[in-house]
Amino acid sequence: MAEKTCSSAASCDKSSCEGCPSAQAAQPESMLEALNCYSEIKHVIGVVSGKGGVGKSMVTASLANMLAAKGYRVGVMDADITGPSIPRMYGLTGLAEADDEGIYPRLTDNDIKVISINLLLPDPESPVIWRGPILAGLVKQFWHDVIWGELDYLLVDMPPGTGDVPLTVFQSLPVDGIFVVTSPQDLVKMIVKKAYNMASTMNIPVLGLVENYSYLVCPDCGKKIPVFGESKIQEVAEEMGILVAGKMPIDPKLTELSDAGEFAKAENPYLDAAYAALQILGIKDSSEK
Ligand code: ADP
C-alpha cells in the first residue's frame, strides 16, 4: 500500500480537509474541487486533442517519462475514461488499492503514479457506457479521492474533443496549462482554435502545440516522408502566438514499447520544447518563493 505523505496527517481528522495546510481548498467563488489532505500538487497540466488516436496518451506518457527521468514527482490521471490506455502502456494490471482514506494510485516501473478507470473496474475490457455527468463526476473523484501524495506535476490525459469531461477538468482542477496534440491531416487550425477558445474562456493557457505523425524516416535512405501531408503546424502556431512544442515522427520503437506494456523504458526525444515549457513553470515556482 502506498505510504501516506500528508504533511499534516497528525492534525487531519480524516473526515474533512478543513484546516489542513496541505489541502488545496476550493475558493468560495470558483468551482475548483478541493484536494484531499494527503495530496499536494504543484502543477496540473492537461493534454488535449480534437479527436481520438492522434497520440494524446503517447504525448502524456512521454512527458511523464521525461519529468520522472529528471527526478520530478509525477502523476498521470487518465481522464480518457471511455478509451483509457495509460495502464496498458505501462503494463499495469489488476486493481488500485483503496481504503477509508481514499484510492491509492499504482506506480509504474519508473515511479510515475497512475490512476485510471481500468485500475478500478474488475474487467478492463468491459466498455464504460456511462453518460457525461457520471464520467465528469469520476474525474472529480480522481482529483479528491485519490491519495496522490506530493507531486511536482500531475498530467491529465483528457478524452478527445470538448465534451463534459474536459469541461469538468478545466472548471474543477487548477489547470496551469494545456498541450494540444494534432496530426498533419487534422483540420489543424479549426481543432487548435476550438481547444484554444475553450481553454481561454476558462483562463487556461495553451502551453504549446504538438504535431504527431509528422513524418516517417525511411529506414534505408533516412529521408523524411510526410505520410499524412505537409505540416501546417508552424504557420498555425505563429498565427495564434502559440509555441510549437514538438513534431513527433511515426516511431515504431514507441509503439513497440507501448504495446508491450514497457513504456517506462521509452525515451521520446521529440518533445524537448514541451519539456522546457513545463520546466519554466517550475522555475516560476522557485522565483515566487
Ligand atoms: P490518443 O490518446 O490520442 O487516442 P494514442 O496515444 O493512444 O492516441 O495513440 C494511438 C496509437 O498510435 C497507439 O497505439 C500508439 O502507440 C500509437 N502512436 C501514437 N503516436 C505514435 C508515434 N509517434 N509513433 C508510433 N506510434 C504512435
PDB file of C-alpha atoms and ligand atoms in Angstrom:
ATOM      1  CA  MET A   1       0.000   0.000   0.000  1.00  0.00           C
ATOM      2  CA  ALA A   2       1.257   3.489  -0.803  1.00  0.00           C
ATOM      3  CA  GLU A   3       2.804   5.429   2.028  1.00  0.00           C
ATOM      4  CA  LYS A   4       0.713   8.367   3.161  1.00  0.00           C
ATOM      5  CA  THR A   5       2.545  11.607   2.678  1.00  0.00           C
ATOM      6  CA  CYS A   6       0.141  14.157   4.131  1.00  0.00           C
ATOM      7  CA  SER A   7       2.430  16.746   5.639  1.00  0.00           C
ATOM      8  CA  SER A   8      -0.046  17.396   8.413  1.00  0.00           C
ATOM      9  CA  ALA A   9      -1.526  13.921   8.793  1.00  0.00           C
ATOM     10  CA  ALA A  10      -1.380  14.255  12.568  1.00  0.00           C
ATOM     11  CA  SER A  11      -3.812  17.166  12.507  1.00  0.00           C
ATOM     12  CA  CYS A  12      -6.112  15.604   9.894  1.00  0.00           C
ATOM     13  CA  ASP A  13      -9.441  14.495  11.316  1.00  0.00           C
ATOM     14  CA  LYS A  14      -9.870  12.260   8.240  1.00  0.00           C
ATOM     15  CA  SER A  15     -13.496  13.231   7.779  1.00  0.00           C
ATOM     16  CA  SER A  16     -12.789  16.693   6.471  1.00  0.00           C
ATOM     17  CA  CYS A  17      -9.882  18.562   4.920  1.00  0.00           C
ATOM     18  CA  GLU A  18     -10.826  21.792   6.670  1.00  0.00           C
ATOM     19  CA  GLY A  19      -7.888  23.460   8.371  1.00  0.00           C
ATOM     20  CA  CYS A  20      -5.319  21.235   6.701  1.00  0.00           C
ATOM     21  CA  PRO A  21      -2.498  23.373   5.303  1.00  0.00           C
ATOM     22  CA  SER A  22      -1.724  20.856   2.572  1.00  0.00           C
ATOM     23  CA  ALA A  23      -5.262  20.761   1.271  1.00  0.00           C
ATOM     24  CA  GLN A  24      -5.766  22.972  -1.781  1.00  0.00           C
ATOM     25  CA  ALA A  25      -9.129  24.228  -0.654  1.00  0.00           C
ATOM     26  CA  ALA A  26     -11.824  25.270  -3.052  1.00  0.00           C
ATOM     27  CA  GLN A  27     -12.113  29.010  -3.403  1.00  0.00           C
ATOM     28  CA  PRO A  28     -15.543  30.307  -2.444  1.00  0.00           C
ATOM     29  CA  GLU A  29     -16.260  31.930  -5.811  1.00  0.00           C
ATOM     30  CA  SER A  30     -14.754  29.254  -8.000  1.00  0.00           C
ATOM     31  CA  MET A  31     -15.859  25.767  -8.934  1.00  0.00           C
ATOM     32  CA  LEU A  32     -12.477  24.284  -8.010  1.00  0.00           C
ATOM     33  CA  GLU A  33     -12.685  20.972  -6.195  1.00  0.00           C
ATOM     34  CA  ALA A  34     -10.686  20.515  -3.001  1.00  0.00           C
ATOM     35  CA  LEU A  35      -7.826  18.024  -2.917  1.00  0.00           C
ATOM     36  CA  ASN A  36      -7.718  15.510  -0.077  1.00  0.00           C
ATOM     37  CA  CYS A  37      -5.362  16.275   2.784  1.00  0.00           C
ATOM     38  CA  TYR A  38      -2.875  13.600   1.710  1.00  0.00           C
ATOM     39  CA  SER A  39      -2.143  15.300  -1.596  1.00  0.00           C
ATOM     40  CA  GLU A  40      -0.133  18.328  -2.570  1.00  0.00           C
ATOM     41  CA  ILE A  41       0.175  19.003  -6.282  1.00  0.00           C
ATOM     42  CA  LYS A  42       2.265  21.849  -7.663  1.00  0.00           C
ATOM     43  CA  HIS A  43       1.234  21.805 -11.325  1.00  0.00           C
ATOM     44  CA  VAL A  44      -1.674  20.333 -13.236  1.00  0.00           C
ATOM     45  CA  ILE A  45      -1.162  20.023 -16.991  1.00  0.00           C
ATOM     46  CA  GLY A  46      -3.813  18.874 -19.474  1.00  0.00           C
ATOM     47  CA  VAL A  47      -3.112  17.091 -22.756  1.00  0.00           C
ATOM     48  CA  VAL A  48      -5.973  17.512 -25.227  1.00  0.00           C
ATOM     49  CA  SER A  49      -6.805  16.644 -28.822  1.00  0.00           C
ATOM     50  CA  GLY A  50      -9.634  17.236 -31.261  1.00  0.00           C
ATOM     51  CA  LYS A  51     -10.178  13.548 -31.981  1.00  0.00           C
ATOM     52  CA  GLY A  52      -9.057  10.140 -30.777  1.00  0.00           C
ATOM     53  CA  GLY A  53      -5.984   8.309 -31.989  1.00  0.00           C
ATOM     54  CA  VAL A  54      -3.763  11.315 -32.646  1.00  0.00           C
ATOM     55  CA  GLY A  55      -1.315  10.331 -29.902  1.00  0.00           C
ATOM     56  CA  LYS A  56      -2.530  12.221 -26.856  1.00  0.00           C
ATOM     57  CA  SER A  57      -1.724   9.358 -24.474  1.00  0.00           C
ATOM     58  CA  MET A  58       1.645   8.902 -26.173  1.00  0.00           C
ATOM     59  CA  VAL A  59       2.443  12.580 -25.541  1.00  0.00           C
ATOM     60  CA  THR A  60       1.150  12.440 -21.946  1.00  0.00           C
ATOM     61  CA  ALA A  61       3.214   9.347 -21.093  1.00  0.00           C
ATOM     62  CA  SER A  62       6.304  10.656 -22.912  1.00  0.00           C
ATOM     63  CA  LEU A  63       6.203  13.918 -20.952  1.00  0.00           C
ATOM     64  CA  ALA A  64       5.662  11.961 -17.723  1.00  0.00           C
ATOM     65  CA  ASN A  65       8.732   9.835 -18.506  1.00  0.00           C
ATOM     66  CA  MET A  66      10.855  12.919 -19.258  1.00  0.00           C
ATOM     67  CA  LEU A  67       9.858  14.592 -15.992  1.00  0.00           C
ATOM     68  CA  ALA A  68      10.328  11.401 -13.945  1.00  0.00           C
ATOM     69  CA  ALA A  69      13.772  10.840 -15.500  1.00  0.00           C
ATOM     70  CA  LYS A  70      14.814  14.302 -14.240  1.00  0.00           C
ATOM     71  CA  GLY A  71      13.698  13.431 -10.715  1.00  0.00           C
ATOM     72  CA  TYR A  72      10.358  15.240 -10.626  1.00  0.00           C
ATOM     73  CA  ARG A  73       7.489  13.579  -8.759  1.00  0.00           C
ATOM     74  CA  VAL A  74       4.929  12.851 -11.434  1.00  0.00           C
ATOM     75  CA  GLY A  75       1.374  11.561 -11.600  1.00  0.00           C
ATOM     76  CA  VAL A  76      -0.821  10.752 -14.576  1.00  0.00           C
ATOM     77  CA  MET A  77      -4.596  10.997 -14.327  1.00  0.00           C
ATOM     78  CA  ASP A  78      -6.126   9.003 -17.163  1.00  0.00           C
ATOM     79  CA  ALA A  79      -9.255  11.094 -17.722  1.00  0.00           C
ATOM     80  CA  ASP A  80      -9.895   9.441 -21.092  1.00  0.00           C
ATOM     81  CA  ILE A  81     -12.437   7.274 -19.321  1.00  0.00           C
ATOM     82  CA  THR A  82     -14.091   5.650 -22.314  1.00  0.00           C
ATOM     83  CA  GLY A  83     -10.742   4.976 -24.031  1.00  0.00           C
ATOM     84  CA  PRO A  84      -8.158   4.553 -21.285  1.00  0.00           C
ATOM     85  CA  SER A  85      -4.713   3.458 -22.443  1.00  0.00           C
ATOM     86  CA  ILE A  86      -2.194   4.607 -19.825  1.00  0.00           C
ATOM     87  CA  PRO A  87      -2.231   1.428 -17.617  1.00  0.00           C
ATOM     88  CA  ARG A  88      -1.757  -0.803 -20.670  1.00  0.00           C
ATOM     89  CA  MET A  89       1.212   1.278 -21.862  1.00  0.00           C
ATOM     90  CA  TYR A  90       2.981   0.756 -18.533  1.00  0.00           C
ATOM     91  CA  GLY A  91       1.907  -2.875 -18.109  1.00  0.00           C
ATOM     92  CA  LEU A  92      -0.219  -2.056 -15.061  1.00  0.00           C
ATOM     93  CA  THR A  93      -2.815  -4.752 -14.492  1.00  0.00           C
ATOM     94  CA  GLY A  94      -5.031  -5.527 -11.511  1.00  0.00           C
ATOM     95  CA  LEU A  95      -6.777  -3.041  -9.310  1.00  0.00           C
ATOM     96  CA  ALA A  96      -5.663   0.021  -7.404  1.00  0.00           C
ATOM     97  CA  GLU A  97      -5.991  -0.378  -3.654  1.00  0.00           C
ATOM     98  CA  ALA A  98      -8.444   1.701  -1.684  1.00  0.00           C
ATOM     99  CA  ASP A  99      -9.441   2.121   1.947  1.00  0.00           C
ATOM    100  CA  ASP A 100     -11.464   4.570   4.041  1.00  0.00           C
ATOM    101  CA  GLU A 101      -8.886   7.293   3.393  1.00  0.00           C
ATOM    102  CA  GLY A 102      -9.055   7.116  -0.383  1.00  0.00           C
ATOM    103  CA  ILE A 103      -7.730   5.415  -3.509  1.00  0.00           C
ATOM    104  CA  TYR A 104      -4.015   4.707  -3.932  1.00  0.00           C
ATOM    105  CA  PRO A 105      -2.554   5.243  -7.404  1.00  0.00           C
ATOM    106  CA  ARG A 106      -0.478   2.471  -8.954  1.00  0.00           C
ATOM    107  CA  LEU A 107       3.216   3.016  -9.545  1.00  0.00           C
ATOM    108  CA  THR A 108       4.942   2.437 -12.901  1.00  0.00           C
ATOM    109  CA  ASP A 109       8.453   0.948 -13.113  1.00  0.00           C
ATOM    110  CA  ASN A 110       9.787   4.500 -13.416  1.00  0.00           C
ATOM    111  CA  ASP A 111       7.886   5.718 -10.335  1.00  0.00           C
ATOM    112  CA  ILE A 112       5.022   7.556 -12.012  1.00  0.00           C
ATOM    113  CA  LYS A 113       1.742   7.425 -10.082  1.00  0.00           C
ATOM    114  CA  VAL A 114      -1.185   6.440 -12.294  1.00  0.00           C
ATOM    115  CA  ILE A 115      -4.922   6.373 -11.820  1.00  0.00           C
ATOM    116  CA  SER A 116      -7.327   5.201 -14.488  1.00  0.00           C
ATOM    117  CA  ILE A 117     -10.783   3.642 -14.717  1.00  0.00           C
ATOM    118  CA  ASN A 118      -9.011   0.467 -15.850  1.00  0.00           C
ATOM    119  CA  LEU A 119      -7.402   0.233 -12.408  1.00  0.00           C
ATOM    120  CA  LEU A 120     -10.782   0.495 -10.686  1.00  0.00           C
ATOM    121  CA  LEU A 121     -13.013  -1.849 -12.692  1.00  0.00           C
ATOM    122  CA  PRO A 122     -12.583  -5.625 -12.310  1.00  0.00           C
ATOM    123  CA  ASP A 123     -12.709  -6.221 -16.066  1.00  0.00           C
ATOM    124  CA  PRO A 124     -10.664  -3.696 -18.063  1.00  0.00           C
ATOM    125  CA  GLU A 125     -12.249  -4.993 -21.254  1.00  0.00           C
ATOM    126  CA  SER A 126     -15.819  -4.147 -20.294  1.00  0.00           C
ATOM    127  CA  PRO A 127     -16.877  -0.942 -22.023  1.00  0.00           C
ATOM    128  CA  VAL A 128     -17.646   2.145 -19.992  1.00  0.00           C
ATOM    129  CA  ILE A 129     -21.136   3.163 -21.127  1.00  0.00           C
ATOM    130  CA  TRP A 130     -21.845   5.912 -18.631  1.00  0.00           C
ATOM    131  CA  ARG A 131     -23.262   9.259 -19.569  1.00  0.00           C
ATOM    132  CA  GLY A 132     -21.328  12.515 -19.470  1.00  0.00           C
ATOM    133  CA  PRO A 133     -22.265  13.684 -15.938  1.00  0.00           C
ATOM    134  CA  ILE A 134     -21.169  10.342 -14.419  1.00  0.00           C
ATOM    135  CA  LEU A 135     -17.868  10.495 -16.317  1.00  0.00           C
ATOM    136  CA  ALA A 136     -17.366  14.068 -15.166  1.00  0.00           C
ATOM    137  CA  GLY A 137     -18.081  13.047 -11.552  1.00  0.00           C
ATOM    138  CA  LEU A 138     -15.471  10.320 -11.825  1.00  0.00           C
ATOM    139  CA  VAL A 139     -12.832  12.824 -12.876  1.00  0.00           C
ATOM    140  CA  LYS A 140     -13.602  14.878  -9.767  1.00  0.00           C
ATOM    141  CA  GLN A 141     -13.144  11.695  -7.714  1.00  0.00           C
ATOM    142  CA  PHE A 142      -9.793  11.114  -9.413  1.00  0.00           C
ATOM    143  CA  TRP A 143      -8.839  14.505  -8.015  1.00  0.00           C
ATOM    144  CA  HIS A 144     -10.176  14.455  -4.454  1.00  0.00           C
ATOM    145  CA  ASP A 145     -10.452  10.754  -3.568  1.00  0.00           C
ATOM    146  CA  VAL A 146      -7.061   9.703  -4.899  1.00  0.00           C
ATOM    147  CA  ILE A 147      -4.175   9.938  -2.471  1.00  0.00           C
ATOM    148  CA  TRP A 148      -1.614  11.436  -4.830  1.00  0.00           C
ATOM    149  CA  GLY A 149       0.832  12.444  -2.121  1.00  0.00           C
ATOM    150  CA  GLU A 150       3.289  15.181  -3.116  1.00  0.00           C
ATOM    151  CA  LEU A 151       3.603  15.744  -6.845  1.00  0.00           C
ATOM    152  CA  ASP A 152       5.512  18.296  -8.871  1.00  0.00           C
ATOM    153  CA  TYR A 153       3.399  17.587 -11.957  1.00  0.00           C
ATOM    154  CA  LEU A 154       0.061  15.888 -12.492  1.00  0.00           C
ATOM    155  CA  LEU A 155      -0.517  15.250 -16.203  1.00  0.00           C
ATOM    156  CA  VAL A 156      -4.135  14.781 -17.213  1.00  0.00           C
ATOM    157  CA  ASP A 157      -4.760  12.681 -20.322  1.00  0.00           C
ATOM    158  CA  MET A 158      -8.074  14.144 -21.475  1.00  0.00           C
ATOM    159  CA  PRO A 159     -10.691  12.495 -23.646  1.00  0.00           C
ATOM    160  CA  PRO A 160     -10.727  13.897 -27.193  1.00  0.00           C
ATOM    161  CA  GLY A 161     -12.944  16.852 -28.031  1.00  0.00           C
ATOM    162  CA  THR A 162     -14.645  19.467 -25.910  1.00  0.00           C
ATOM    163  CA  GLY A 163     -17.288  17.452 -24.015  1.00  0.00           C
ATOM    164  CA  ASP A 164     -18.313  17.106 -20.374  1.00  0.00           C
ATOM    165  CA  VAL A 165     -15.041  15.678 -19.098  1.00  0.00           C
ATOM    166  CA  PRO A 166     -12.654  18.336 -20.490  1.00  0.00           C
ATOM    167  CA  LEU A 167     -15.091  20.995 -19.294  1.00  0.00           C
ATOM    168  CA  THR A 168     -15.122  19.459 -15.802  1.00  0.00           C
ATOM    169  CA  VAL A 169     -11.327  19.210 -15.703  1.00  0.00           C
ATOM    170  CA  PHE A 170     -10.984  22.855 -16.728  1.00  0.00           C
ATOM    171  CA  GLN A 171     -13.584  24.002 -14.192  1.00  0.00           C
ATOM    172  CA  SER A 172     -12.757  21.773 -11.252  1.00  0.00           C
ATOM    173  CA  LEU A 173      -8.991  21.330 -11.308  1.00  0.00           C
ATOM    174  CA  PRO A 174      -6.414  24.131 -11.041  1.00  0.00           C
ATOM    175  CA  VAL A 175      -5.019  23.505 -14.533  1.00  0.00           C
ATOM    176  CA  ASP A 176      -1.831  25.504 -15.200  1.00  0.00           C
ATOM    177  CA  GLY A 177      -1.900  24.941 -18.931  1.00  0.00           C
ATOM    178  CA  ILE A 178      -2.601  22.505 -21.740  1.00  0.00           C
ATOM    179  CA  PHE A 179      -0.808  20.967 -24.680  1.00  0.00           C
ATOM    180  CA  VAL A 180      -2.854  20.418 -27.831  1.00  0.00           C
ATOM    181  CA  VAL A 181      -1.936  17.343 -29.877  1.00  0.00           C
ATOM    182  CA  THR A 182      -2.820  17.195 -33.579  1.00  0.00           C
ATOM    183  CA  SER A 183      -1.828  15.257 -36.652  1.00  0.00           C
ATOM    184  CA  PRO A 184      -0.922  16.823 -40.018  1.00  0.00           C
ATOM    185  CA  GLN A 185      -4.112  15.563 -41.651  1.00  0.00           C
ATOM    186  CA  ASP A 186      -6.304  17.134 -38.986  1.00  0.00           C
ATOM    187  CA  LEU A 187      -8.124  20.280 -39.844  1.00  0.00           C
ATOM    188  CA  VAL A 188      -5.399  21.695 -37.677  1.00  0.00           C
ATOM    189  CA  LYS A 189      -6.452  25.278 -37.475  1.00  0.00           C
ATOM    190  CA  MET A 190     -10.067  24.586 -36.586  1.00  0.00           C
ATOM    191  CA  ILE A 191      -9.193  21.961 -33.982  1.00  0.00           C
ATOM    192  CA  VAL A 192      -6.499  24.090 -32.404  1.00  0.00           C
ATOM    193  CA  LYS A 193      -8.799  27.113 -32.344  1.00  0.00           C
ATOM    194  CA  LYS A 194     -11.575  25.118 -30.653  1.00  0.00           C
ATOM    195  CA  ALA A 195      -9.236  23.846 -27.938  1.00  0.00           C
ATOM    196  CA  TYR A 196      -7.672  27.291 -27.629  1.00  0.00           C
ATOM    197  CA  ASN A 197     -11.049  29.020 -27.304  1.00  0.00           C
ATOM    198  CA  MET A 198     -12.295  26.528 -24.725  1.00  0.00           C
ATOM    199  CA  ALA A 199      -9.164  26.916 -22.636  1.00  0.00           C
ATOM    200  CA  SER A 200      -9.022  30.685 -22.925  1.00  0.00           C
ATOM    201  CA  THR A 201     -12.695  31.016 -21.925  1.00  0.00           C
ATOM    202  CA  MET A 202     -11.568  29.436 -18.660  1.00  0.00           C
ATOM    203  CA  ASN A 203      -8.350  31.450 -18.456  1.00  0.00           C
ATOM    204  CA  ILE A 204      -6.152  28.421 -19.036  1.00  0.00           C
ATOM    205  CA  PRO A 205      -3.029  28.998 -21.125  1.00  0.00           C
ATOM    206  CA  VAL A 206      -2.168  26.845 -24.122  1.00  0.00           C
ATOM    207  CA  LEU A 207       1.455  25.922 -23.407  1.00  0.00           C
ATOM    208  CA  GLY A 208       2.095  24.519 -26.861  1.00  0.00           C
ATOM    209  CA  LEU A 209       1.050  22.513 -29.896  1.00  0.00           C
ATOM    210  CA  VAL A 210       2.399  19.053 -30.569  1.00  0.00           C
ATOM    211  CA  GLU A 211       2.171  17.618 -34.053  1.00  0.00           C
ATOM    212  CA  ASN A 212       2.227  13.826 -34.113  1.00  0.00           C
ATOM    213  CA  TYR A 213       2.788  11.537 -37.093  1.00  0.00           C
ATOM    214  CA  SER A 214       4.656  14.458 -38.709  1.00  0.00           C
ATOM    215  CA  TYR A 215       6.816  12.195 -40.866  1.00  0.00           C
ATOM    216  CA  LEU A 216       8.339   8.758 -41.186  1.00  0.00           C
ATOM    217  CA  VAL A 217      12.084   8.308 -41.539  1.00  0.00           C
ATOM    218  CA  CYS A 218      12.890   5.861 -44.347  1.00  0.00           C
ATOM    219  CA  PRO A 219      14.918   3.083 -42.685  1.00  0.00           C
ATOM    220  CA  ASP A 220      17.002   2.666 -45.876  1.00  0.00           C
ATOM    221  CA  CYS A 221      17.867   6.198 -47.014  1.00  0.00           C
ATOM    222  CA  GLY A 222      16.986   8.292 -43.912  1.00  0.00           C
ATOM    223  CA  LYS A 223      14.702  10.592 -45.926  1.00  0.00           C
ATOM    224  CA  LYS A 224      11.769  12.123 -44.029  1.00  0.00           C
ATOM    225  CA  ILE A 225       8.478  11.156 -45.681  1.00  0.00           C
ATOM    226  CA  PRO A 226       5.447  13.302 -44.741  1.00  0.00           C
ATOM    227  CA  VAL A 227       2.997  10.370 -44.776  1.00  0.00           C
ATOM    228  CA  PHE A 228      -0.049  12.419 -43.793  1.00  0.00           C
ATOM    229  CA  GLY A 229       0.820  15.525 -45.789  1.00  0.00           C
ATOM    230  CA  GLU A 230       2.933  18.597 -45.268  1.00  0.00           C
ATOM    231  CA  SER A 231       2.978  20.083 -41.804  1.00  0.00           C
ATOM    232  CA  LYS A 232       0.989  23.252 -41.181  1.00  0.00           C
ATOM    233  CA  ILE A 233       1.738  23.442 -37.510  1.00  0.00           C
ATOM    234  CA  GLN A 234       4.341  26.197 -37.704  1.00  0.00           C
ATOM    235  CA  GLU A 235       2.092  28.665 -39.520  1.00  0.00           C
ATOM    236  CA  VAL A 236      -0.920  27.899 -37.279  1.00  0.00           C
ATOM    237  CA  ALA A 237       1.212  28.278 -34.166  1.00  0.00           C
ATOM    238  CA  GLU A 238       2.677  31.571 -35.385  1.00  0.00           C
ATOM    239  CA  GLU A 239      -0.714  32.938 -36.325  1.00  0.00           C
ATOM    240  CA  MET A 240      -2.088  32.113 -32.884  1.00  0.00           C
ATOM    241  CA  GLY A 241       1.030  33.026 -30.942  1.00  0.00           C
ATOM    242  CA  ILE A 242       1.475  29.509 -29.529  1.00  0.00           C
ATOM    243  CA  LEU A 243       4.694  27.533 -29.106  1.00  0.00           C
ATOM    244  CA  VAL A 244       5.380  24.531 -31.349  1.00  0.00           C
ATOM    245  CA  ALA A 245       6.091  22.133 -28.503  1.00  0.00           C
ATOM    246  CA  GLY A 246       7.138  19.200 -30.664  1.00  0.00           C
ATOM    247  CA  LYS A 247       6.916  17.422 -34.000  1.00  0.00           C
ATOM    248  CA  MET A 248       6.859  13.669 -33.490  1.00  0.00           C
ATOM    249  CA  PRO A 249       7.564  11.262 -36.325  1.00  0.00           C
ATOM    250  CA  ILE A 250       5.948   7.848 -36.594  1.00  0.00           C
ATOM    251  CA  ASP A 251       8.428   5.906 -34.496  1.00  0.00           C
ATOM    252  CA  PRO A 252       7.886   2.130 -34.394  1.00  0.00           C
ATOM    253  CA  LYS A 253      10.043   1.870 -31.234  1.00  0.00           C
ATOM    254  CA  LEU A 254       7.483   3.932 -29.318  1.00  0.00           C
ATOM    255  CA  THR A 255       4.577   1.734 -30.491  1.00  0.00           C
ATOM    256  CA  GLU A 256       6.526  -1.409 -29.639  1.00  0.00           C
ATOM    257  CA  LEU A 257       7.222  -0.320 -26.063  1.00  0.00           C
ATOM    258  CA  SER A 258       3.648   0.897 -25.651  1.00  0.00           C
ATOM    259  CA  ASP A 259       2.142  -2.344 -26.965  1.00  0.00           C
ATOM    260  CA  ALA A 260       4.493  -4.429 -24.800  1.00  0.00           C
ATOM    261  CA  GLY A 261       3.475  -2.534 -21.648  1.00  0.00           C
ATOM    262  CA  GLU A 262       7.049  -1.328 -21.287  1.00  0.00           C
ATOM    263  CA  PHE A 263       6.594   2.373 -21.845  1.00  0.00           C
ATOM    264  CA  ALA A 264       8.550   3.104 -18.645  1.00  0.00           C
ATOM    265  CA  LYS A 265      11.628   2.386 -20.788  1.00  0.00           C
ATOM    266  CA  ALA A 266      10.598   4.779 -23.574  1.00  0.00           C
ATOM    267  CA  GLU A 267      12.624   7.856 -24.394  1.00  0.00           C
ATOM    268  CA  ASN A 268      10.902  10.316 -26.658  1.00  0.00           C
ATOM    269  CA  PRO A 269      13.436  12.824 -27.994  1.00  0.00           C
ATOM    270  CA  TYR A 270      10.882  14.872 -29.917  1.00  0.00           C
ATOM    271  CA  LEU A 271       9.260  16.787 -27.072  1.00  0.00           C
ATOM    272  CA  ASP A 272      12.113  18.887 -25.736  1.00  0.00           C
ATOM    273  CA  ALA A 273      10.256  22.169 -26.286  1.00  0.00           C
ATOM    274  CA  ALA A 274       7.242  20.857 -24.351  1.00  0.00           C
ATOM    275  CA  TYR A 275       9.514  19.745 -21.552  1.00  0.00           C
ATOM    276  CA  ALA A 276      11.162  23.183 -21.487  1.00  0.00           C
ATOM    277  CA  ALA A 277       7.722  24.828 -21.211  1.00  0.00           C
ATOM    278  CA  LEU A 278       6.966  22.631 -18.192  1.00  0.00           C
ATOM    279  CA  GLN A 279      10.274  23.467 -16.582  1.00  0.00           C
ATOM    280  CA  ILE A 280       9.555  27.187 -16.946  1.00  0.00           C
ATOM    281  CA  LEU A 281       6.502  26.655 -14.711  1.00  0.00           C
ATOM    282  CA  GLY A 282       8.837  25.072 -12.154  1.00  0.00           C
ATOM    283  CA  ILE A 283      11.308  27.954 -12.409  1.00  0.00           C
ATOM    284  CA  LYS A 284       8.457  30.415 -11.822  1.00  0.00           C
ATOM    285  CA  ASP A 285       7.692  28.462  -8.615  1.00  0.00           C
ATOM    286  CA  SER A 286      11.157  28.902  -7.210  1.00  0.00           C
ATOM    287  CA  SER A 287      11.294  32.607  -8.158  1.00  0.00           C
ATOM    288  CA  GLU A 288       7.999  33.144  -6.313  1.00  0.00           C
ATOM    289  CA  LYS A 289       9.332  31.598  -3.107  1.00  0.00           C
TER     290      LYS A 289
HETATM  291  P1  ADP B   1      -4.924   9.001 -28.332  1.00  0.00           P
HETATM  292  O1  ADP B   1      -4.565   9.067 -26.874  1.00  0.00           O
HETATM  293  O2  ADP B   1      -4.887  10.350 -28.986  1.00  0.00           O
HETATM  294  O3  ADP B   1      -6.208   8.274 -28.603  1.00  0.00           O
HETATM  295  P2  ADP B   1      -2.677   7.183 -28.508  1.00  0.00           P
HETATM  296  O4  ADP B   1      -1.601   7.940 -27.832  1.00  0.00           O
HETATM  297  O5  ADP B   1      -3.329   6.078 -27.730  1.00  0.00           O
HETATM  298  O6  ADP B   1      -3.784   8.158 -29.095  1.00  0.00           O
HETATM  299  O7  ADP B   1      -2.068   6.619 -29.870  1.00  0.00           O
HETATM  300  C1  ADP B   1      -2.813   5.763 -30.731  1.00  0.00           C
HETATM  301  C2  ADP B   1      -1.908   4.620 -31.215  1.00  0.00           C
HETATM  302  O8  ADP B   1      -0.866   5.142 -32.035  1.00  0.00           O
HETATM  303  C3  ADP B   1      -1.227   3.861 -30.082  1.00  0.00           C
HETATM  304  O9  ADP B   1      -1.161   2.506 -30.418  1.00  0.00           O
HETATM  305  C4  ADP B   1       0.175   4.465 -30.021  1.00  0.00           C
HETATM  306  O10 ADP B   1       1.123   3.519 -29.562  1.00  0.00           O
HETATM  307  C5  ADP B   1       0.408   4.815 -31.494  1.00  0.00           C
HETATM  308  N1  ADP B   1       1.257   6.018 -31.651  1.00  0.00           N
HETATM  309  C6  ADP B   1       0.972   7.268 -31.249  1.00  0.00           C
HETATM  310  N2  ADP B   1       1.940   8.118 -31.617  1.00  0.00           N
HETATM  311  C7  ADP B   1       2.879   7.400 -32.245  1.00  0.00           C
HETATM  312  C8  ADP B   1       4.142   7.715 -32.856  1.00  0.00           C
HETATM  313  N3  ADP B   1       4.618   8.955 -32.906  1.00  0.00           N
HETATM  314  N4  ADP B   1       4.844   6.699 -33.405  1.00  0.00           N
HETATM  315  C9  ADP B   1       4.359   5.447 -33.407  1.00  0.00           C
HETATM  316  N5  ADP B   1       3.187   5.082 -32.863  1.00  0.00           N
HETATM  317  C10 ADP B   1       2.444   6.042 -32.281  1.00  0.00           C
END
